[in-house]
Amino acid sequence: MSAVPERGDAAGLGQDKAHSARMYDYYLGGKTNYAVDREAAQAVIRVFPAVETAARANRAYMHRAVRHLAESGVRQFVDIGTGIPTSPNLHEVVQSVAPECRVVYVDNDPIVLVYADQLLDGTAEGRTAYVQADATRPAEVLAAVEAEGVIDFDRPVALSLHALLHFVPDDLAPYDLVRAYVERLPRGSCLSLSHCTGDFEPEAWQAITDAYVRRGTPAQVRSRAEVERFFAGLELIEPGVVVAHHWRPDPEDDGPTPLRDAHVAVYTGVARKA
């Protein structure tokens, strides 16, 4: 883990260019973002005003998915691409089900490290840890996670790749990347992921992708079939790969205006390693 940068160090905290994690924080209504992030996020909102709806639906899916896994008996979680802490965080959700749950968060954004103490306030019965590492280097990530001594890789682990893989374009071999993570996990482990798609409004999502790329963030949306490929060799849990708000929705999720698939535009799924 690298040293915590000084809060006033613009280069160290990446304040000189927009960052996807801080833009996502802005979409969620958070305050941990800079002017450059807000400018970039507003450019996306002008193209696709529903992006804030998509972000909230993605976050709600994460809560439901990890709660389901905890209720199903999973007690260990590795969350890669954590992003800016936003309560309830993953550990708060799963430890509310089973206080003994153990969680390791992974991200490569220095600003996430600055606020990582919000990810370490878990229950006395469980444990949480934070690792700063590059998600595109699975061997290094897994070694760093193991070094924390929080996760026992001989027991089932839930791997979370939420809103991450659309920032891993094909030239970075995303399917090989996911396979490398999953191969390290024992039987009974699970993979949960969410991924933006252009299936419903391709022109808008091409413009969004272009907006990220122009600002130095690689991005690539994928079709449902392409997202399903990430689960190759795993057993998908019902209802399979679906748009986020359709994955085991809570009754209280029904708002006055039903969500539209085109507005959410995020495919999600959970699968088990047999």
PDB file of C-alpha atoms in Angstrom:
ATOM      1  CA  MET A   1       0.000   0.000   0.000  1.00  0.00           C
ATOM      2  CA  SER A   2       1.405   3.361  -0.969  1.00  0.00           C
ATOM      3  CA  ALA A   3       1.714   6.307   1.368  1.00  0.00           C
ATOM      4  CA  VAL A   4      -1.310   8.562   1.794  1.00  0.00           C
ATOM      5  CA  PRO A   5      -0.797  11.693  -0.330  1.00  0.00           C
ATOM      6  CA  GLU A   6      -1.150  15.112   1.222  1.00  0.00           C
ATOM      7  CA  ARG A   7      -4.697  16.450   0.827  1.00  0.00           C
ATOM      8  CA  GLY A   8      -3.347  19.553  -0.883  1.00  0.00           C
ATOM      9  CA  ASP A   9      -1.277  17.575  -3.372  1.00  0.00           C
ATOM     10  CA  ALA A  10      -3.278  17.980  -6.585  1.00  0.00           C
ATOM     11  CA  ALA A  11      -1.067  15.663  -8.624  1.00  0.00           C
ATOM     12  CA  GLY A  12      -1.001  13.010  -5.900  1.00  0.00           C
ATOM     13  CA  LEU A  13      -4.779  12.996  -5.641  1.00  0.00           C
ATOM     14  CA  GLY A  14      -5.341  13.255  -9.367  1.00  0.00           C
ATOM     15  CA  GLN A  15      -7.128  16.603  -9.166  1.00  0.00           C
ATOM     16  CA  ASP A  16      -5.664  17.595 -12.518  1.00  0.00           C
ATOM     17  CA  LYS A  17      -7.965  15.260 -14.492  1.00  0.00           C
ATOM     18  CA  ALA A  18     -11.372  13.670 -14.098  1.00  0.00           C
ATOM     19  CA  HIS A  19     -11.539  10.258 -12.451  1.00  0.00           C
ATOM     20  CA  SER A  20     -14.312   7.720 -12.984  1.00  0.00           C
ATOM     21  CA  ALA A  21     -14.687   6.960  -9.253  1.00  0.00           C
ATOM     22  CA  ARG A  22     -15.162  10.610  -8.367  1.00  0.00           C
ATOM     23  CA  MET A  23     -17.548  11.129 -11.296  1.00  0.00           C
ATOM     24  CA  TYR A  24     -19.574   8.179  -9.985  1.00  0.00           C
ATOM     25  CA  ASP A  25     -19.564   9.809  -6.548  1.00  0.00           C
ATOM     26  CA  TYR A  26     -20.987  12.944  -8.161  1.00  0.00           C
ATOM     27  CA  TYR A  27     -23.730  10.954  -9.921  1.00  0.00           C
ATOM     28  CA  LEU A  28     -24.700   9.526  -6.525  1.00  0.00           C
ATOM     29  CA  GLY A  29     -24.900  12.995  -5.015  1.00  0.00           C
ATOM     30  CA  GLY A  30     -21.633  12.703  -3.091  1.00  0.00           C
ATOM     31  CA  LYS A  31     -19.224  15.487  -2.156  1.00  0.00           C
ATOM     32  CA  THR A  32     -15.896  13.727  -2.696  1.00  0.00           C
ATOM     33  CA  ASN A  33     -15.156  15.099  -6.151  1.00  0.00           C
ATOM     34  CA  TYR A  34     -13.376  18.031  -7.735  1.00  0.00           C
ATOM     35  CA  ALA A  35     -14.306  20.666 -10.294  1.00  0.00           C
ATOM     36  CA  VAL A  36     -12.683  18.652 -13.066  1.00  0.00           C
ATOM     37  CA  ASP A  37     -14.820  15.636 -12.124  1.00  0.00           C
ATOM     38  CA  ARG A  38     -18.006  17.698 -11.999  1.00  0.00           C
ATOM     39  CA  GLU A  39     -17.282  19.207 -15.415  1.00  0.00           C
ATOM     40  CA  ALA A  40     -16.782  15.756 -16.906  1.00  0.00           C
ATOM     41  CA  ALA A  41     -19.872  14.367 -15.166  1.00  0.00           C
ATOM     42  CA  GLN A  42     -21.995  17.238 -16.433  1.00  0.00           C
ATOM     43  CA  ALA A  43     -20.783  16.529 -19.965  1.00  0.00           C
ATOM     44  CA  VAL A  44     -22.067  12.965 -19.560  1.00  0.00           C
ATOM     45  CA  ILE A  45     -25.352  14.139 -18.029  1.00  0.00           C
ATOM     46  CA  ARG A  46     -25.962  16.435 -21.012  1.00  0.00           C
ATOM     47  CA  VAL A  47     -25.698  13.420 -23.310  1.00  0.00           C
ATOM     48  CA  PHE A  48     -27.557  10.990 -21.053  1.00  0.00           C
ATOM     49  CA  PRO A  49     -29.561  12.708 -18.283  1.00  0.00           C
ATOM     50  CA  ALA A  50     -30.519   9.338 -16.783  1.00  0.00           C
ATOM     51  CA  VAL A  51     -26.922   8.524 -15.801  1.00  0.00           C
ATOM     52  CA  GLU A  52     -27.698   9.431 -12.178  1.00  0.00           C
ATOM     53  CA  THR A  53     -30.603   6.961 -12.251  1.00  0.00           C
ATOM     54  CA  ALA A  54     -28.228   4.335 -13.630  1.00  0.00           C
ATOM     55  CA  ALA A  55     -25.712   4.992 -10.857  1.00  0.00           C
ATOM     56  CA  ARG A  56     -28.342   4.690  -8.122  1.00  0.00           C
ATOM     57  CA  ALA A  57     -29.754   1.506  -9.655  1.00  0.00           C
ATOM     58  CA  ASN A  58     -26.263   0.029  -9.811  1.00  0.00           C
ATOM     59  CA  ARG A  59     -25.656   0.868  -6.158  1.00  0.00           C
ATOM     60  CA  ALA A  60     -29.000  -0.622  -5.139  1.00  0.00           C
ATOM     61  CA  TYR A  61     -28.144  -3.789  -7.050  1.00  0.00           C
ATOM     62  CA  MET A  62     -24.855  -4.093  -5.164  1.00  0.00           C
ATOM     63  CA  HIS A  63     -26.693  -3.884  -1.858  1.00  0.00           C
ATOM     64  CA  ARG A  64     -29.178  -6.589  -2.868  1.00  0.00           C
ATOM     65  CA  ALA A  65     -26.560  -8.888  -4.382  1.00  0.00           C
ATOM     66  CA  VAL A  66     -24.158  -8.912  -1.453  1.00  0.00           C
ATOM     67  CA  ARG A  67     -27.012  -9.149   1.043  1.00  0.00           C
ATOM     68  CA  HIS A  68     -28.295 -12.198  -0.840  1.00  0.00           C
ATOM     69  CA  LEU A  69     -24.840 -13.764  -0.757  1.00  0.00           C
ATOM     70  CA  ALA A  70     -24.491 -13.132   2.977  1.00  0.00           C
ATOM     71  CA  GLU A  71     -27.949 -14.591   3.581  1.00  0.00           C
ATOM     72  CA  SER A  72     -26.843 -17.604   1.530  1.00  0.00           C
ATOM     73  CA  GLY A  73     -23.920 -18.239   3.860  1.00  0.00           C
ATOM     74  CA  VAL A  74     -20.999 -16.411   2.237  1.00  0.00           C
ATOM     75  CA  ARG A  75     -18.819 -14.789   4.886  1.00  0.00           C
ATOM     76  CA  GLN A  76     -15.882 -13.442   2.863  1.00  0.00           C
ATOM     77  CA  PHE A  77     -15.983 -10.639   0.298  1.00  0.00           C
ATOM     78  CA  VAL A  78     -13.368  -9.033  -1.946  1.00  0.00           C
ATOM     79  CA  ASP A  79     -14.601  -5.828  -3.577  1.00  0.00           C
ATOM     80  CA  ILE A  80     -12.406  -4.679  -6.464  1.00  0.00           C
ATOM     81  CA  GLY A  81     -12.911  -1.173  -7.797  1.00  0.00           C
ATOM     82  CA  THR A  82     -14.492   0.004  -4.562  1.00  0.00           C
ATOM     83  CA  GLY A  83     -14.736   3.682  -5.404  1.00  0.00           C
ATOM     84  CA  ILE A  84     -15.493   6.523  -3.021  1.00  0.00           C
ATOM     85  CA  PRO A  85     -17.016   5.259   0.252  1.00  0.00           C
ATOM     86  CA  THR A  86     -20.784   5.757   0.222  1.00  0.00           C
ATOM     87  CA  SER A  87     -22.809   4.463   3.148  1.00  0.00           C
ATOM     88  CA  PRO A  88     -24.112   1.846   3.346  1.00  0.00           C
ATOM     89  CA  ASN A  89     -20.879   0.351   2.114  1.00  0.00           C
ATOM     90  CA  LEU A  90     -20.541  -3.323   1.265  1.00  0.00           C
ATOM     91  CA  HIS A  91     -19.271  -4.319   4.705  1.00  0.00           C
ATOM     92  CA  GLU A  92     -22.159  -2.521   6.392  1.00  0.00           C
ATOM     93  CA  VAL A  93     -24.652  -4.479   4.300  1.00  0.00           C
ATOM     94  CA  VAL A  94     -23.156  -7.932   4.792  1.00  0.00           C
ATOM     95  CA  GLN A  95     -22.245  -7.443   8.442  1.00  0.00           C
ATOM     96  CA  SER A  96     -25.824  -6.396   9.145  1.00  0.00           C
ATOM     97  CA  VAL A  97     -26.739  -9.924   8.024  1.00  0.00           C
ATOM     98  CA  ALA A  98     -23.794 -11.735   9.606  1.00  0.00           C
ATOM     99  CA  PRO A  99     -21.522  -9.639  11.858  1.00  0.00           C
ATOM    100  CA  GLU A 100     -18.635 -12.063  11.368  1.00  0.00           C
ATOM    101  CA  CYS A 101     -18.289 -11.277   7.652  1.00  0.00           C
ATOM    102  CA  ARG A 102     -14.839 -10.305   6.420  1.00  0.00           C
ATOM    103  CA  VAL A 103     -14.340  -7.769   3.646  1.00  0.00           C
ATOM    104  CA  VAL A 104     -11.308  -6.512   1.731  1.00  0.00           C
ATOM    105  CA  TYR A 105     -11.724  -3.453  -0.474  1.00  0.00           C
ATOM    106  CA  VAL A 106      -9.434  -2.787  -3.444  1.00  0.00           C
ATOM    107  CA  ASP A 107      -8.999   0.405  -5.464  1.00  0.00           C
ATOM    108  CA  ASN A 108      -6.195   2.303  -7.175  1.00  0.00           C
ATOM    109  CA  ASP A 109      -7.445   5.882  -6.688  1.00  0.00           C
ATOM    110  CA  PRO A 110      -5.400   7.792  -4.068  1.00  0.00           C
ATOM    111  CA  ILE A 111      -8.506   9.733  -3.017  1.00  0.00           C
ATOM    112  CA  VAL A 112     -10.200   6.461  -2.030  1.00  0.00           C
ATOM    113  CA  LEU A 113      -7.216   5.707   0.201  1.00  0.00           C
ATOM    114  CA  VAL A 114      -7.626   9.074   1.918  1.00  0.00           C
ATOM    115  CA  TYR A 115     -11.182   8.144   2.912  1.00  0.00           C
ATOM    116  CA  ALA A 116     -10.538   4.436   3.452  1.00  0.00           C
ATOM    117  CA  ASP A 117     -11.057   4.705   7.205  1.00  0.00           C
ATOM    118  CA  GLN A 118     -14.788   4.800   6.418  1.00  0.00           C
ATOM    119  CA  LEU A 119     -14.373   1.270   5.050  1.00  0.00           C
ATOM    120  CA  LEU A 120     -12.665  -0.008   8.176  1.00  0.00           C
ATOM    121  CA  ASP A 121     -15.372   0.638  10.770  1.00  0.00           C
ATOM    122  CA  GLY A 122     -16.832  -2.850  10.713  1.00  0.00           C
ATOM    123  CA  THR A 123     -18.193  -4.987  13.495  1.00  0.00           C
ATOM    124  CA  ALA A 124     -16.075  -6.373  16.316  1.00  0.00           C
ATOM    125  CA  GLU A 125     -16.915  -9.895  15.150  1.00  0.00           C
ATOM    126  CA  GLY A 126     -15.807  -9.310  11.550  1.00  0.00           C
ATOM    127  CA  ARG A 127     -12.849  -7.699   9.837  1.00  0.00           C
ATOM    128  CA  THR A 128     -12.358  -5.177   7.050  1.00  0.00           C
ATOM    129  CA  ALA A 129      -9.248  -4.041   5.196  1.00  0.00           C
ATOM    130  CA  TYR A 130      -8.314  -1.791   2.302  1.00  0.00           C
ATOM    131  CA  VAL A 131      -5.674  -2.476  -0.368  1.00  0.00           C
ATOM    132  CA  GLN A 132      -4.493   0.030  -2.945  1.00  0.00           C
ATOM    133  CA  ALA A 133      -3.794  -1.914  -6.136  1.00  0.00           C
ATOM    134  CA  ASP A 134      -4.466  -1.962  -9.880  1.00  0.00           C
ATOM    135  CA  ALA A 135      -7.436  -4.178 -10.780  1.00  0.00           C
ATOM    136  CA  THR A 136      -5.868  -5.017 -14.150  1.00  0.00           C
ATOM    137  CA  ARG A 137      -3.045  -6.876 -12.363  1.00  0.00           C
ATOM    138  CA  PRO A 138      -4.887  -9.784 -10.730  1.00  0.00           C
ATOM    139  CA  ALA A 139      -1.800 -11.604  -9.439  1.00  0.00           C
ATOM    140  CA  GLU A 140      -0.658  -8.469  -7.603  1.00  0.00           C
ATOM    141  CA  VAL A 141      -4.152  -7.740  -6.294  1.00  0.00           C
ATOM    142  CA  LEU A 142      -4.664 -11.262  -4.978  1.00  0.00           C
ATOM    143  CA  ALA A 143      -1.216 -11.315  -3.374  1.00  0.00           C
ATOM    144  CA  ALA A 144      -1.939  -7.998  -1.645  1.00  0.00           C
ATOM    145  CA  VAL A 145      -5.348  -9.205  -0.461  1.00  0.00           C
ATOM    146  CA  GLU A 146      -3.869 -12.425   0.882  1.00  0.00           C
ATOM    147  CA  ALA A 147      -1.118 -10.494   2.668  1.00  0.00           C
ATOM    148  CA  GLU A 148      -3.748  -8.650   4.712  1.00  0.00           C
ATOM    149  CA  GLY A 149      -4.616 -11.954   6.414  1.00  0.00           C
ATOM    150  CA  VAL A 150      -8.337 -11.188   6.329  1.00  0.00           C
ATOM    151  CA  ILE A 151      -9.451 -13.597   3.597  1.00  0.00           C
ATOM    152  CA  ASP A 152      -8.997 -17.368   3.776  1.00  0.00           C
ATOM    153  CA  PHE A 153      -8.778 -18.529   0.165  1.00  0.00           C
ATOM    154  CA  ASP A 154      -9.529 -22.088   1.222  1.00  0.00           C
ATOM    155  CA  ARG A 155     -13.101 -21.016   2.002  1.00  0.00           C
ATOM    156  CA  PRO A 156     -15.722 -19.524  -0.355  1.00  0.00           C
ATOM    157  CA  VAL A 157     -15.219 -15.895  -1.325  1.00  0.00           C
ATOM    158  CA  ALA A 158     -17.609 -13.475  -3.024  1.00  0.00           C
ATOM    159  CA  LEU A 159     -15.760 -11.419  -5.634  1.00  0.00           C
ATOM    160  CA  SER A 160     -17.396  -8.089  -6.471  1.00  0.00           C
ATOM    161  CA  LEU A 161     -16.601  -6.357  -9.755  1.00  0.00           C
ATOM    162  CA  HIS A 162     -19.253  -3.665  -9.707  1.00  0.00           C
ATOM    163  CA  ALA A 163     -19.153  -0.880 -12.327  1.00  0.00           C
ATOM    164  CA  LEU A 164     -15.544  -1.785 -13.091  1.00  0.00           C
ATOM    165  CA  LEU A 165     -15.276  -3.797 -16.293  1.00  0.00           C
ATOM    166  CA  HIS A 166     -16.679  -1.113 -18.604  1.00  0.00           C
ATOM    167  CA  PHE A 167     -13.401   0.675 -17.811  1.00  0.00           C
ATOM    168  CA  VAL A 168     -11.413  -2.321 -19.066  1.00  0.00           C
ATOM    169  CA  PRO A 169     -11.506  -2.228 -22.891  1.00  0.00           C
ATOM    170  CA  ASP A 170     -10.846  -5.272 -25.018  1.00  0.00           C
ATOM    171  CA  ASP A 171      -7.171  -4.446 -25.520  1.00  0.00           C
ATOM    172  CA  LEU A 172      -6.669  -5.099 -21.793  1.00  0.00           C
ATOM    173  CA  ALA A 173      -8.146  -8.612 -22.119  1.00  0.00           C
ATOM    174  CA  PRO A 174     -11.038  -8.236 -19.647  1.00  0.00           C
ATOM    175  CA  TYR A 175     -12.236 -11.838 -19.983  1.00  0.00           C
ATOM    176  CA  ASP A 176      -8.771 -13.164 -19.178  1.00  0.00           C
ATOM    177  CA  LEU A 177      -8.685 -10.748 -16.264  1.00  0.00           C
ATOM    178  CA  VAL A 178     -11.914 -12.065 -14.752  1.00  0.00           C
ATOM    179  CA  ARG A 179     -10.827 -15.651 -15.388  1.00  0.00           C
ATOM    180  CA  ALA A 180      -7.574 -15.036 -13.502  1.00  0.00           C
ATOM    181  CA  TYR A 181      -9.503 -13.820 -10.461  1.00  0.00           C
ATOM    182  CA  VAL A 182     -12.073 -16.604 -10.551  1.00  0.00           C
ATOM    183  CA  GLU A 183      -9.473 -19.355 -10.985  1.00  0.00           C
ATOM    184  CA  ARG A 184      -7.914 -18.338  -7.669  1.00  0.00           C
ATOM    185  CA  LEU A 185     -11.198 -18.749  -5.808  1.00  0.00           C
ATOM    186  CA  PRO A 186     -12.240 -22.075  -4.243  1.00  0.00           C
ATOM    187  CA  ARG A 187     -15.415 -23.942  -5.120  1.00  0.00           C
ATOM    188  CA  GLY A 188     -18.517 -22.397  -3.663  1.00  0.00           C
ATOM    189  CA  SER A 189     -17.219 -18.882  -4.339  1.00  0.00           C
ATOM    190  CA  CYS A 190     -19.330 -16.352  -6.224  1.00  0.00           C
ATOM    191  CA  LEU A 191     -18.841 -13.559  -8.731  1.00  0.00           C
ATOM    192  CA  SER A 192     -21.071 -10.493  -8.753  1.00  0.00           C
ATOM    193  CA  LEU A 193     -20.637  -7.850 -11.408  1.00  0.00           C
ATOM    194  CA  SER A 194     -22.386  -4.926 -13.045  1.00  0.00           C
ATOM    195  CA  HIS A 195     -21.588  -3.437 -16.441  1.00  0.00           C
ATOM    196  CA  CYS A 196     -22.921  -0.524 -18.492  1.00  0.00           C
ATOM    197  CA  THR A 197     -24.456  -1.314 -21.859  1.00  0.00           C
ATOM    198  CA  GLY A 198     -25.308   0.505 -25.051  1.00  0.00           C
ATOM    199  CA  ASP A 199     -27.979  -2.031 -26.012  1.00  0.00           C
ATOM    200  CA  PHE A 200     -30.845   0.409 -25.464  1.00  0.00           C
ATOM    201  CA  GLU A 201     -29.428   3.753 -26.599  1.00  0.00           C
ATOM    202  CA  PRO A 202     -26.251   3.023 -28.583  1.00  0.00           C
ATOM    203  CA  GLU A 203     -25.646   6.558 -29.839  1.00  0.00           C
ATOM    204  CA  ALA A 204     -25.895   8.073 -26.356  1.00  0.00           C
ATOM    205  CA  TRP A 205     -23.566   5.472 -24.872  1.00  0.00           C
ATOM    206  CA  GLN A 206     -21.051   5.948 -27.673  1.00  0.00           C
ATOM    207  CA  ALA A 207     -21.034   9.639 -26.804  1.00  0.00           C
ATOM    208  CA  ILE A 208     -20.561   8.793 -23.107  1.00  0.00           C
ATOM    209  CA  THR A 209     -17.696   6.457 -23.929  1.00  0.00           C
ATOM    210  CA  ASP A 210     -16.098   9.156 -26.068  1.00  0.00           C
ATOM    211  CA  ALA A 211     -16.454  11.665 -23.208  1.00  0.00           C
ATOM    212  CA  TYR A 212     -14.543   9.376 -20.848  1.00  0.00           C
ATOM    213  CA  VAL A 213     -11.872   8.504 -23.397  1.00  0.00           C
ATOM    214  CA  ARG A 214     -11.250  12.178 -24.257  1.00  0.00           C
ATOM    215  CA  ARG A 215     -10.537  12.772 -20.576  1.00  0.00           C
ATOM    216  CA  GLY A 216      -8.055   9.938 -20.320  1.00  0.00           C
ATOM    217  CA  THR A 217     -10.282   7.130 -18.983  1.00  0.00           C
ATOM    218  CA  PRO A 218     -10.534   4.055 -21.214  1.00  0.00           C
ATOM    219  CA  ALA A 219     -14.142   2.862 -21.496  1.00  0.00           C
ATOM    220  CA  GLN A 220     -16.159   0.309 -23.423  1.00  0.00           C
ATOM    221  CA  VAL A 221     -19.804  -0.641 -22.998  1.00  0.00           C
ATOM    222  CA  ARG A 222     -20.874  -4.195 -23.863  1.00  0.00           C
ATOM    223  CA  SER A 223     -23.948  -6.086 -24.977  1.00  0.00           C
ATOM    224  CA  ARG A 224     -25.828  -8.573 -22.837  1.00  0.00           C
ATOM    225  CA  ALA A 225     -24.142 -11.488 -24.621  1.00  0.00           C
ATOM    226  CA  GLU A 226     -20.741  -9.917 -24.003  1.00  0.00           C
ATOM    227  CA  VAL A 227     -21.514  -9.443 -20.312  1.00  0.00           C
ATOM    228  CA  GLU A 228     -22.706 -13.041 -20.047  1.00  0.00           C
ATOM    229  CA  ARG A 229     -19.273 -14.159 -21.291  1.00  0.00           C
ATOM    230  CA  PHE A 230     -17.738 -12.947 -18.031  1.00  0.00           C
ATOM    231  CA  PHE A 231     -19.617 -15.756 -16.277  1.00  0.00           C
ATOM    232  CA  ALA A 232     -18.278 -18.531 -18.539  1.00  0.00           C
ATOM    233  CA  GLY A 233     -17.833 -21.755 -16.569  1.00  0.00           C
ATOM    234  CA  LEU A 234     -19.897 -20.491 -13.629  1.00  0.00           C
ATOM    235  CA  GLU A 235     -23.465 -21.266 -12.577  1.00  0.00           C
ATOM    236  CA  LEU A 236     -25.627 -18.173 -12.902  1.00  0.00           C
ATOM    237  CA  ILE A 237     -28.016 -17.574 -10.021  1.00  0.00           C
ATOM    238  CA  GLU A 238     -31.576 -16.698 -10.990  1.00  0.00           C
ATOM    239  CA  PRO A 239     -32.638 -14.458 -12.675  1.00  0.00           C
ATOM    240  CA  GLY A 240     -29.361 -14.593 -14.640  1.00  0.00           C
ATOM    241  CA  VAL A 241     -27.936 -11.548 -16.404  1.00  0.00           C
ATOM    242  CA  VAL A 242     -30.557  -8.804 -16.310  1.00  0.00           C
ATOM    243  CA  VAL A 243     -30.792  -5.029 -16.126  1.00  0.00           C
ATOM    244  CA  ALA A 244     -29.927  -3.941 -12.588  1.00  0.00           C
ATOM    245  CA  HIS A 245     -33.406  -3.121 -11.274  1.00  0.00           C
ATOM    246  CA  HIS A 246     -34.696  -6.548 -12.354  1.00  0.00           C
ATOM    247  CA  TRP A 247     -32.199  -8.497 -10.232  1.00  0.00           C
ATOM    248  CA  ARG A 248     -34.227  -9.702  -7.217  1.00  0.00           C
ATOM    249  CA  PRO A 249     -35.806  -6.295  -6.558  1.00  0.00           C
ATOM    250  CA  ASP A 250     -37.022  -5.434  -3.089  1.00  0.00           C
ATOM    251  CA  PRO A 251     -40.736  -4.572  -2.802  1.00  0.00           C
ATOM    252  CA  GLU A 252     -39.790  -1.170  -1.409  1.00  0.00           C
ATOM    253  CA  ASP A 253     -37.791  -0.453  -4.576  1.00  0.00           C
ATOM    254  CA  ASP A 254     -41.034   0.298  -6.431  1.00  0.00           C
ATOM    255  CA  GLY A 255     -41.149   4.061  -6.758  1.00  0.00           C
ATOM    256  CA  PRO A 256     -43.886   6.309  -8.111  1.00  0.00           C
ATOM    257  CA  THR A 257     -42.320   6.044 -11.584  1.00  0.00           C
ATOM    258  CA  PRO A 258     -41.132   2.588 -12.699  1.00  0.00           C
ATOM    259  CA  LEU A 259     -37.532   2.468 -13.886  1.00  0.00           C
ATOM    260  CA  ARG A 260     -36.949   1.963 -17.592  1.00  0.00           C
ATOM    261  CA  ASP A 261     -34.316  -0.452 -18.866  1.00  0.00           C
ATOM    262  CA  ALA A 262     -32.978   2.250 -21.191  1.00  0.00           C
ATOM    263  CA  HIS A 263     -32.465   4.626 -18.263  1.00  0.00           C
ATOM    264  CA  VAL A 264     -30.698   2.067 -16.065  1.00  0.00           C
ATOM    265  CA  ALA A 265     -28.618   0.545 -18.889  1.00  0.00           C
ATOM    266  CA  VAL A 266     -26.566  -1.618 -16.513  1.00  0.00           C
ATOM    267  CA  TYR A 267     -26.437  -5.395 -16.796  1.00  0.00           C
ATOM    268  CA  THR A 268     -25.910  -7.326 -13.588  1.00  0.00           C
ATOM    269  CA  GLY A 269     -25.514 -10.911 -12.488  1.00  0.00           C
ATOM    270  CA  VAL A 270     -24.289 -13.257  -9.768  1.00  0.00           C
ATOM    271  CA  ALA A 271     -22.811 -16.690 -10.429  1.00  0.00           C
ATOM    272  CA  ARG A 272     -21.357 -19.505  -8.362  1.00  0.00           C
ATOM    273  CA  LYS A 273     -18.207 -21.537  -8.941  1.00  0.00           C
ATOM    274  CA  ALA A 274     -19.215 -25.206  -8.685  1.00  0.00           C
TER     275      ALA A 274
END
